[in-house]
Coordinates of N, CA and C in Angstrom, one line a residue:
M1 N 0.8 -1.2 0.0 CA 0.0 0.0 0.0 C 0.9 1.2 0.0
K2 N 2.0 1.2 0.8 CA 2.9 2.4 0.8 C 3.5 2.6 -0.5
I3 N 3.8 1.5 -1.2 CA 4.5 1.7 -2.5 C 3.5 2.3 -3.5
L4 N 2.2 1.9 -3.4 CA 1.2 2.5 -4.3 C 1.0 4.0 -4.0
T5 N 1.0 4.4 -2.7 CA 0.8 5.8 -2.3 C 2.0 6.6 -2.8
R6 N 3.2 6.1 -2.6 CA 4.4 6.8 -3.1 C 4.4 6.9 -4.6
A7 N 4.0 5.9 -5.3 CA 3.9 5.9 -6.8 C 3.0 7.0 -7.2
L8 N 1.8 7.1 -6.5 CA 0.8 8.1 -6.9 C 1.3 9.5 -6.6
L9 N 2.0 9.6 -5.4 CA 2.6 10.9 -5.1 C 3.6 11.3 -6.1
L10 N 4.5 10.4 -6.5 CA 5.5 10.7 -7.4 C 4.9 11.1 -8.8
A11 N 3.8 10.4 -9.2 CA 3.1 10.6 -10.5 C 2.5 12.0 -10.4
L12 N 1.9 12.4 -9.3 CA 1.3 13.7 -9.1 C 2.4 14.8 -9.2
V13 N 3.5 14.7 -8.5 CA 4.6 15.7 -8.6 C 5.1 15.8 -10.0
L14 N 5.3 14.7 -10.7 CA 5.8 14.7 -12.1 C 4.8 15.4 -13.0
A15 N 3.5 15.1 -12.8 CA 2.4 15.7 -13.6 C 2.4 17.2 -13.4
L16 N 2.5 17.7 -12.1 CA 2.5 19.1 -11.8 C 3.8 19.8 -12.4
S17 N 4.9 19.2 -12.4 CA 6.1 19.8 -12.9 C 6.0 19.8 -14.5
L18 N 5.4 18.8 -15.1 CA 5.3 18.8 -16.5 C 4.3 19.8 -17.0
S19 N 3.2 20.1 -16.2 CA 2.2 21.1 -16.6 C 2.8 22.5 -16.6
S20 N 3.8 22.8 -15.7 CA 4.4 24.1 -15.8 C 5.3 24.2 -17.0
V21 N 5.9 23.1 -17.4 CA 6.7 23.0 -18.6 C 5.9 23.3 -19.8
V22 N 4.7 22.7 -19.9 CA 3.8 22.9 -21.0 C 3.4 24.3 -21.1
R23 N 3.1 25.0 -20.0 CA 2.7 26.4 -20.0 C 3.8 27.3 -20.5
A24 N 5.0 26.9 -20.4 CA 6.2 27.7 -20.7 C 6.7 27.3 -22.1
Q25 N 6.0 26.5 -22.9 CA 6.5 26.2 -24.2 C 6.6 27.4 -25.1
P26 N 7.6 27.5 -25.9 CA 7.8 28.7 -26.8 C 6.7 28.9 -27.8
G27 N 6.0 27.8 -28.1 CA 4.9 27.9 -29.1 C 3.6 28.3 -28.7
T28 N 3.4 28.8 -27.4 CA 2.1 29.2 -26.9 C 2.0 30.6 -26.6
V29 N 0.8 31.2 -26.5 CA 0.6 32.5 -26.1 C 0.6 32.6 -24.6
E30 N 1.6 33.2 -24.0 CA 1.7 33.3 -22.6 C 0.9 34.4 -21.9
D31 N 0.8 35.5 -22.6 CA 0.0 36.6 -22.1 C -0.4 37.5 -23.3
I32 N -1.4 38.3 -23.1 CA -1.8 39.3 -24.0 C -2.0 40.6 -23.3
T33 N -1.3 41.7 -23.7 CA -1.4 43.0 -23.1 C -2.1 44.0 -24.1
V34 N -3.0 44.8 -23.6 CA -3.7 45.8 -24.5 C -3.5 47.1 -23.8
Q35 N -3.0 48.1 -24.6 CA -2.7 49.4 -24.1 C -3.5 50.4 -25.0
G36 N -4.1 51.4 -24.4 CA -4.7 52.6 -25.1 C -6.2 52.5 -25.2
L37 N -6.8 51.6 -24.7 CA -8.3 51.5 -24.8 C -8.9 52.6 -23.9
S38 N -9.9 53.3 -24.5 CA -10.6 54.3 -23.7 C -12.1 54.0 -23.5
R39 N -12.8 53.7 -24.6 CA -14.2 53.4 -24.6 C -14.4 51.9 -24.5
M40 N -13.7 51.1 -25.3 CA -13.9 49.7 -25.3 C -13.2 49.1 -24.1
T41 N -13.9 48.1 -23.6 CA -13.3 47.4 -22.4 C -12.3 46.3 -22.9
T42 N -11.4 46.0 -22.0 CA -10.4 45.0 -22.3 C -11.1 43.6 -22.7
Q43 N -12.1 43.3 -21.9 CA -12.9 42.1 -22.2 C -13.5 42.1 -23.6
A44 N -14.1 43.2 -24.0 CA -14.7 43.3 -25.3 C -13.6 43.1 -26.4
F45 N -12.4 43.8 -26.1 CA -11.3 43.7 -27.1 C -10.9 42.2 -27.2
M46 N -10.7 41.5 -26.1 CA -10.2 40.1 -26.1 C -11.2 39.2 -26.8
H47 N -12.5 39.5 -26.6 CA -13.5 38.7 -27.3 C -13.4 38.9 -28.8
A48 N -13.2 40.2 -29.2 CA -13.1 40.5 -30.7 C -11.8 39.9 -31.2
L49 N -10.7 39.9 -30.4 CA -9.4 39.3 -30.8 C -9.5 37.8 -31.1
A50 N -10.2 37.1 -30.2 CA -10.5 35.7 -30.3 C -9.2 34.8 -30.3
I51 N -8.2 35.4 -29.6 CA -7.0 34.6 -29.3 C -6.9 34.7 -27.8
K52 N -6.6 33.5 -27.2 CA -6.6 33.4 -25.7 C -5.2 33.0 -25.2
V53 N -4.9 33.3 -24.0 CA -3.7 32.8 -23.3 C -3.8 31.3 -23.3
G54 N -2.7 30.7 -23.7 CA -2.6 29.2 -23.8 C -2.8 28.7 -25.2
D55 N -3.3 29.5 -26.1 CA -3.5 29.1 -27.5 C -2.1 28.9 -28.1
P56 N -2.0 28.1 -29.1 CA -0.7 28.0 -29.9 C -0.4 29.4 -30.5
Y57 N 0.9 29.8 -30.5 CA 1.2 31.1 -31.1 C 1.4 30.8 -32.6
D58 N 0.6 31.5 -33.4 CA 0.6 31.4 -34.9 C 0.6 32.8 -35.5
P59 N 1.8 33.2 -36.0 CA 1.8 34.6 -36.6 C 0.7 34.8 -37.7
A60 N 0.4 33.8 -38.4 CA -0.6 33.9 -39.5 C -2.0 34.2 -38.8
Q61 N -2.3 33.5 -37.7 CA -3.5 33.7 -37.0 C -3.6 35.1 -36.4
V62 N -2.4 35.6 -35.9 CA -2.4 36.9 -35.3 C -2.7 38.0 -36.4
R63 N -2.1 37.8 -37.6 CA -2.3 38.7 -38.7 C -3.8 38.7 -39.1
H64 N -4.4 37.5 -39.1 CA -5.8 37.3 -39.5 C -6.7 38.1 -38.5
R65 N -6.4 37.9 -37.2 CA -7.2 38.5 -36.2 C -7.0 40.1 -36.2
Y66 N -5.8 40.5 -36.5 CA -5.5 41.9 -36.6 C -6.4 42.5 -37.7
K67 N -6.4 41.9 -38.8 CA -7.3 42.4 -39.9 C -8.8 42.4 -39.5
A68 N -9.2 41.4 -38.8 CA -10.6 41.4 -38.3 C -10.9 42.6 -37.3
L69 N -9.9 42.8 -36.5 CA -10.0 44.0 -35.6 C -10.1 45.3 -36.3
W70 N -9.2 45.4 -37.3 CA -9.2 46.7 -38.1 C -10.5 46.9 -38.9
N71 N -11.1 45.8 -39.4 CA -12.3 45.8 -40.2 C -13.5 46.2 -39.3
L72 N -13.4 46.2 -38.0 CA -14.5 46.6 -37.2 C -14.8 48.1 -37.4
G73 N -13.7 48.9 -37.8 CA -13.9 50.3 -38.1 C -13.9 51.2 -36.9
I74 N -13.5 50.7 -35.8 CA -13.5 51.5 -34.6 C -12.2 52.0 -34.1
F75 N -11.1 51.5 -34.8 CA -9.8 51.8 -34.4 C -9.1 52.7 -35.4
E76 N -8.4 53.7 -34.9 CA -7.6 54.6 -35.8 C -6.2 54.1 -36.0
D77 N -5.7 53.3 -35.1 CA -4.4 52.7 -35.2 C -4.3 51.5 -34.3
I78 N -3.7 50.4 -34.9 CA -3.5 49.2 -34.1 C -2.1 48.8 -34.4
T79 N -1.3 48.5 -33.4 CA 0.0 47.9 -33.6 C 0.1 46.7 -32.7
V80 N 0.8 45.7 -33.1 CA 1.0 44.5 -32.3 C 2.4 44.0 -32.5
H81 N 3.0 43.6 -31.4 CA 4.3 42.9 -31.5 C 4.4 41.8 -30.5
A82 N 5.2 40.9 -30.8 CA 5.4 39.7 -29.9 C 6.7 39.8 -29.2
E83 N 6.6 39.4 -27.9 CA 7.8 39.4 -27.1 C 7.9 38.0 -26.4
T84 N 9.1 37.7 -26.0 CA 9.3 36.4 -25.3 C 8.9 36.7 -23.8
G85 N 8.0 35.8 -23.3 CA 7.6 36.0 -21.9 C 8.5 35.4 -20.9
A86 N 8.2 35.6 -19.6 CA 9.0 35.1 -18.5 C 9.1 33.6 -18.5
Q87 N 8.0 32.9 -19.0 CA 8.0 31.5 -18.9 C 8.4 30.9 -20.3
G88 N 8.9 31.7 -21.2 CA 9.3 31.2 -22.5 C 8.3 31.2 -23.6
G89 N 7.1 31.5 -23.3 CA 6.0 31.6 -24.3 C 6.1 33.0 -25.0
T90 N 5.0 33.3 -25.7 CA 5.0 34.5 -26.5 C 4.0 35.5 -25.8
V91 N 4.4 36.7 -25.6 CA 3.5 37.7 -25.1 C 3.1 38.7 -26.2
L92 N 1.8 38.8 -26.5 CA 1.4 39.7 -27.6 C 1.0 41.0 -26.9
V93 N 1.6 42.1 -27.5 CA 1.4 43.5 -26.9 C 0.6 44.3 -28.0
F94 N -0.6 44.7 -27.7 CA -1.4 45.5 -28.6 C -1.4 46.9 -28.1
K95 N -1.1 47.8 -29.0 CA -1.2 49.3 -28.7 C -2.3 49.8 -29.6
I96 N -3.3 50.3 -29.0 CA -4.6 50.7 -29.7 C -4.8 52.2 -29.6
K97 N -5.3 52.8 -30.7 CA -5.9 54.1 -30.6 C -7.3 54.1 -31.3
E98 N -8.3 54.3 -30.4 CA -9.6 54.3 -30.9 C -10.0 55.5 -31.7
R99 N -10.9 55.3 -32.7 CA -11.3 56.5 -33.4 C -12.2 57.4 -32.5
P100 N -12.1 58.7 -32.7 CA -12.9 59.6 -31.9 C -14.4 59.4 -32.2
T101 N -15.2 59.8 -31.3 CA -16.6 59.7 -31.5 C -17.2 60.9 -32.1
L102 N -18.1 60.8 -33.0 CA -18.8 61.9 -33.7 C -19.9 62.5 -32.8
T103 N -19.8 63.8 -32.4 CA -20.8 64.4 -31.5 C -21.8 65.3 -32.2
S104 N -21.4 65.9 -33.4 CA -22.3 66.8 -34.1 C -21.9 67.0 -35.5
V105 N -22.8 67.4 -36.3 CA -22.6 67.7 -37.7 C -23.3 69.0 -38.0
S106 N -22.6 69.9 -38.7 CA -23.2 71.2 -39.0 C -22.8 71.6 -40.5
Y107 N -23.6 72.5 -41.1 CA -23.4 72.9 -42.4 C -23.4 74.4 -42.5
E108 N -22.4 75.0 -43.2 CA -22.3 76.4 -43.3 C -23.6 76.9 -44.1
D109 N -24.2 78.0 -43.5 CA -25.3 78.6 -44.2 C -24.9 79.2 -45.5
N110 N -25.7 79.0 -46.5 CA -25.5 79.6 -47.8 C -26.9 79.8 -48.5
S111 N -26.9 80.6 -49.5 CA -28.2 80.9 -50.2 C -28.7 79.9 -51.2
V112 N -27.8 78.9 -51.5 CA -28.1 77.9 -52.5 C -28.7 76.6 -52.0
A113 N -28.1 76.1 -51.0 CA -28.6 74.8 -50.4 C -28.7 75.0 -48.9
T114 N -30.0 74.8 -48.4 CA -30.2 74.9 -47.0 C -29.9 73.5 -46.3
R115 N -29.8 73.6 -45.0 CA -29.6 72.3 -44.2 C -30.6 71.3 -44.6
T116 N -31.9 71.7 -44.8 CA -32.9 70.7 -45.1 C -32.6 70.1 -46.5
N117 N -32.2 70.9 -47.5 CA -31.9 70.4 -48.8 C -30.8 69.4 -48.7
I118 N -29.8 69.7 -48.0 CA -28.6 68.8 -47.8 C -29.1 67.5 -47.1
E119 N -29.8 67.6 -46.0 CA -30.2 66.4 -45.3 C -31.2 65.5 -46.1
D120 N -32.0 66.2 -47.0 CA -32.9 65.4 -47.9 C -32.1 64.7 -48.9
R121 N -31.0 65.3 -49.4 CA -30.2 64.6 -50.4 C -29.5 63.4 -49.8
L122 N -29.0 63.6 -48.6 CA -28.3 62.5 -47.9 C -29.3 61.4 -47.6
D123 N -30.6 61.7 -47.2 CA -31.6 60.6 -47.0 C -31.9 59.9 -48.3
E124 N -31.9 60.6 -49.5 CA -32.2 60.0 -50.8 C -31.1 59.0 -51.1
R125 N -29.9 59.3 -50.7 CA -28.8 58.4 -51.0 C -28.4 57.4 -49.9
D126 N -29.3 57.5 -48.9 CA -29.1 56.6 -47.7 C -27.8 56.8 -47.1
I127 N -27.4 58.0 -46.9 CA -26.1 58.4 -46.2 C -26.5 58.8 -44.8
K128 N -25.9 58.2 -43.8 CA -26.3 58.5 -42.5 C -25.0 58.8 -41.6
F129 N -25.1 59.9 -40.9 CA -24.1 60.1 -39.8 C -24.6 59.5 -38.6
R130 N -23.8 58.8 -37.9 CA -24.2 58.1 -36.7 C -23.5 58.8 -35.5
L131 N -24.3 59.7 -34.9 CA -23.7 60.4 -33.7 C -23.5 59.4 -32.6
G132 N -22.4 59.6 -31.9 CA -22.1 58.7 -30.8 C -21.3 57.5 -31.2
K133 N -21.1 57.4 -32.5 CA -20.3 56.3 -33.1 C -18.9 56.8 -33.6
P134 N -18.0 55.9 -33.9 CA -16.7 56.4 -34.3 C -16.7 57.2 -35.6
L135 N -15.9 58.2 -35.7 CA -15.9 59.1 -36.9 C -15.4 58.3 -38.1
D136 N -16.2 58.4 -39.2 CA -15.9 57.6 -40.4 C -15.5 58.6 -41.5
M137 N -14.2 58.6 -41.9 CA -13.8 59.5 -42.9 C -14.4 59.2 -44.3
G138 N -14.7 58.0 -44.5 CA -15.3 57.6 -45.8 C -16.7 58.2 -45.9
T139 N -17.5 58.3 -44.9 CA -18.8 58.9 -44.9 C -18.6 60.4 -45.1
I140 N -17.6 61.0 -44.5 CA -17.4 62.4 -44.7 C -17.1 62.7 -46.2
F141 N -16.3 61.9 -46.8 CA -15.9 62.1 -48.2 C -17.2 62.0 -49.1
I142 N -18.0 61.0 -48.8 CA -19.3 60.8 -49.5 C -20.2 62.0 -49.4
V143 N -20.3 62.5 -48.2 CA -21.2 63.7 -47.9 C -20.7 64.9 -48.7
E144 N -19.4 65.1 -48.7 CA -18.8 66.2 -49.5 C -19.2 66.1 -50.9
S145 N -19.1 64.9 -51.5 CA -19.5 64.6 -52.9 C -20.9 64.9 -53.1
A146 N -21.8 64.4 -52.2 CA -23.2 64.6 -52.4 C -23.6 66.1 -52.3
I147 N -23.0 66.8 -51.5 CA -23.3 68.3 -51.4 C -22.8 69.0 -52.7
R148 N -21.6 68.6 -53.2 CA -21.2 69.2 -54.5 C -22.1 68.8 -55.6
D149 N -22.6 67.6 -55.6 CA -23.6 67.2 -56.7 C -24.9 68.1 -56.6
L150 N -25.3 68.3 -55.4 CA -26.5 69.1 -55.1 C -26.3 70.5 -55.6
M151 N -25.1 71.1 -55.3 CA -24.8 72.4 -55.8 C -24.7 72.5 -57.3
A152 N -24.2 71.5 -57.9 CA -24.0 71.4 -59.4 C -25.4 71.4 -60.0
E153 N -26.4 70.6 -59.5 CA -27.7 70.6 -60.0 C -28.4 71.9 -59.9
K154 N -28.0 72.8 -59.0 CA -28.6 74.1 -58.9 C -27.8 75.1 -59.7
G155 N -26.8 74.6 -60.5 CA -26.1 75.5 -61.4 C -24.8 76.0 -60.9
F156 N -24.4 75.6 -59.8 CA -23.1 76.0 -59.2 C -22.0 74.9 -59.4
L157 N -21.5 74.9 -60.6 CA -20.5 73.8 -60.9 C -19.2 73.9 -60.2
N158 N -18.8 75.1 -59.8 CA -17.5 75.4 -59.2 C -17.6 75.4 -57.7
A159 N -18.7 74.9 -57.1 CA -18.8 75.0 -55.7 C -17.7 74.1 -55.0
T160 N -17.3 74.6 -53.8 CA -16.3 73.9 -53.0 C -17.0 73.5 -51.7
V161 N -16.7 72.3 -51.3 CA -17.3 71.7 -50.1 C -16.1 71.1 -49.3
E162 N -15.9 71.6 -48.1 CA -14.7 71.1 -47.3 C -15.2 70.8 -45.9
A163 N -14.9 69.6 -45.5 CA -15.2 69.2 -44.1 C -14.1 69.6 -43.2
E164 N -14.5 70.3 -42.1 CA -13.6 70.7 -41.1 C -13.9 69.9 -39.8
I165 N -12.9 69.1 -39.4 CA -13.1 68.3 -38.2 C -12.6 69.0 -37.0
Q166 N -13.5 69.3 -36.0 CA -13.1 70.1 -34.8 C -13.0 69.2 -33.6
K167 N -12.0 69.3 -32.9 CA -11.7 68.5 -31.7 C -12.6 69.1 -30.6
V168 N -13.5 68.4 -30.1 CA -14.4 68.8 -29.0 C -13.7 68.4 -27.6
T169 N -13.4 67.2 -27.5 CA -12.6 66.7 -26.4 C -11.5 65.8 -26.9
E170 N -10.8 65.1 -26.0 CA -9.7 64.2 -26.5 C -10.3 63.0 -27.3
T171 N -11.5 62.6 -27.0 CA -12.1 61.4 -27.7 C -13.3 61.7 -28.5
T172 N -13.7 63.0 -28.7 CA -14.8 63.4 -29.5 C -14.5 64.4 -30.5
R173 N -15.3 64.4 -31.6 CA -15.1 65.3 -32.7 C -16.4 65.8 -33.3
A174 N -16.4 67.0 -33.8 CA -17.6 67.6 -34.5 C -17.2 67.9 -35.9
V175 N -18.1 67.7 -36.9 CA -17.8 68.0 -38.3 C -18.6 69.1 -38.7
H176 N -17.9 70.1 -39.4 CA -18.6 71.3 -40.0 C -18.3 71.3 -41.5
F177 N -19.3 71.4 -42.3 CA -19.1 71.4 -43.7 C -19.1 72.9 -44.2
K178 N -17.9 73.3 -44.7 CA -17.8 74.7 -45.2 C -18.2 74.6 -46.7
I179 N -19.2 75.4 -47.1 CA -19.7 75.3 -48.5 C -19.6 76.7 -49.1
T180 N -18.9 76.8 -50.2 CA -18.7 78.0 -51.0 C -19.3 77.8 -52.4
P181 N -20.4 78.4 -52.6 CA -21.1 78.1 -53.9 C -20.3 78.6 -55.2
G182 N -19.6 79.7 -55.1 CA -18.9 80.2 -56.2 C -19.9 80.8 -57.2
G183 N -19.5 81.0 -58.4 CA -20.4 81.7 -59.4 C -21.3 80.7 -60.0
K184 N -22.5 81.2 -60.4 CA -23.5 80.3 -61.1 C -23.0 80.2 -62.5
T185 N -23.0 78.9 -63.0 CA -22.6 78.7 -64.4 C -23.8 78.9 -65.3
R186 N -23.6 79.7 -66.4 CA -24.7 80.0 -67.3 C -24.3 79.5 -68.7
I187 N -25.2 78.9 -69.4 CA -25.0 78.5 -70.7 C -25.7 79.3 -71.7

């Protein structure tokens, strides 16, 4: 009986020492560090990342998940690098800069296109600003183009439309569209 107890004890000690070796394997993710989050929680980021501590370290998978994070459209900048951890595994370090949140949109008053005209045109083209969501430069570019088209239809082919992004706070922005009709084109 004593021999069986000693054998079990020896097997347990051996299993525990091997489990620490397994955690320290160079091919595993030892830790994930995220720096720079302000609105998003670390838990939400880790869920979106879909790589966990203990997973095998695969640079191709890290690149794939990096692209998936970028495609969320809520980050202005993402950098990631891998370091060797204290136990010999890989530590992934993410440095994040979230896009600022859009707080307001305004249009410069002019005699050619009123705010209502502009908003109606945007509704026709199903272009929406989402206040409280991350600032989307693509939407701003599309709105500038839609306003120029509206101005051209009214005979102002040389109209200029320029979006000015104003910093409200460190994490919020307001957009003001400066509209200069120019001269009316006559044929």
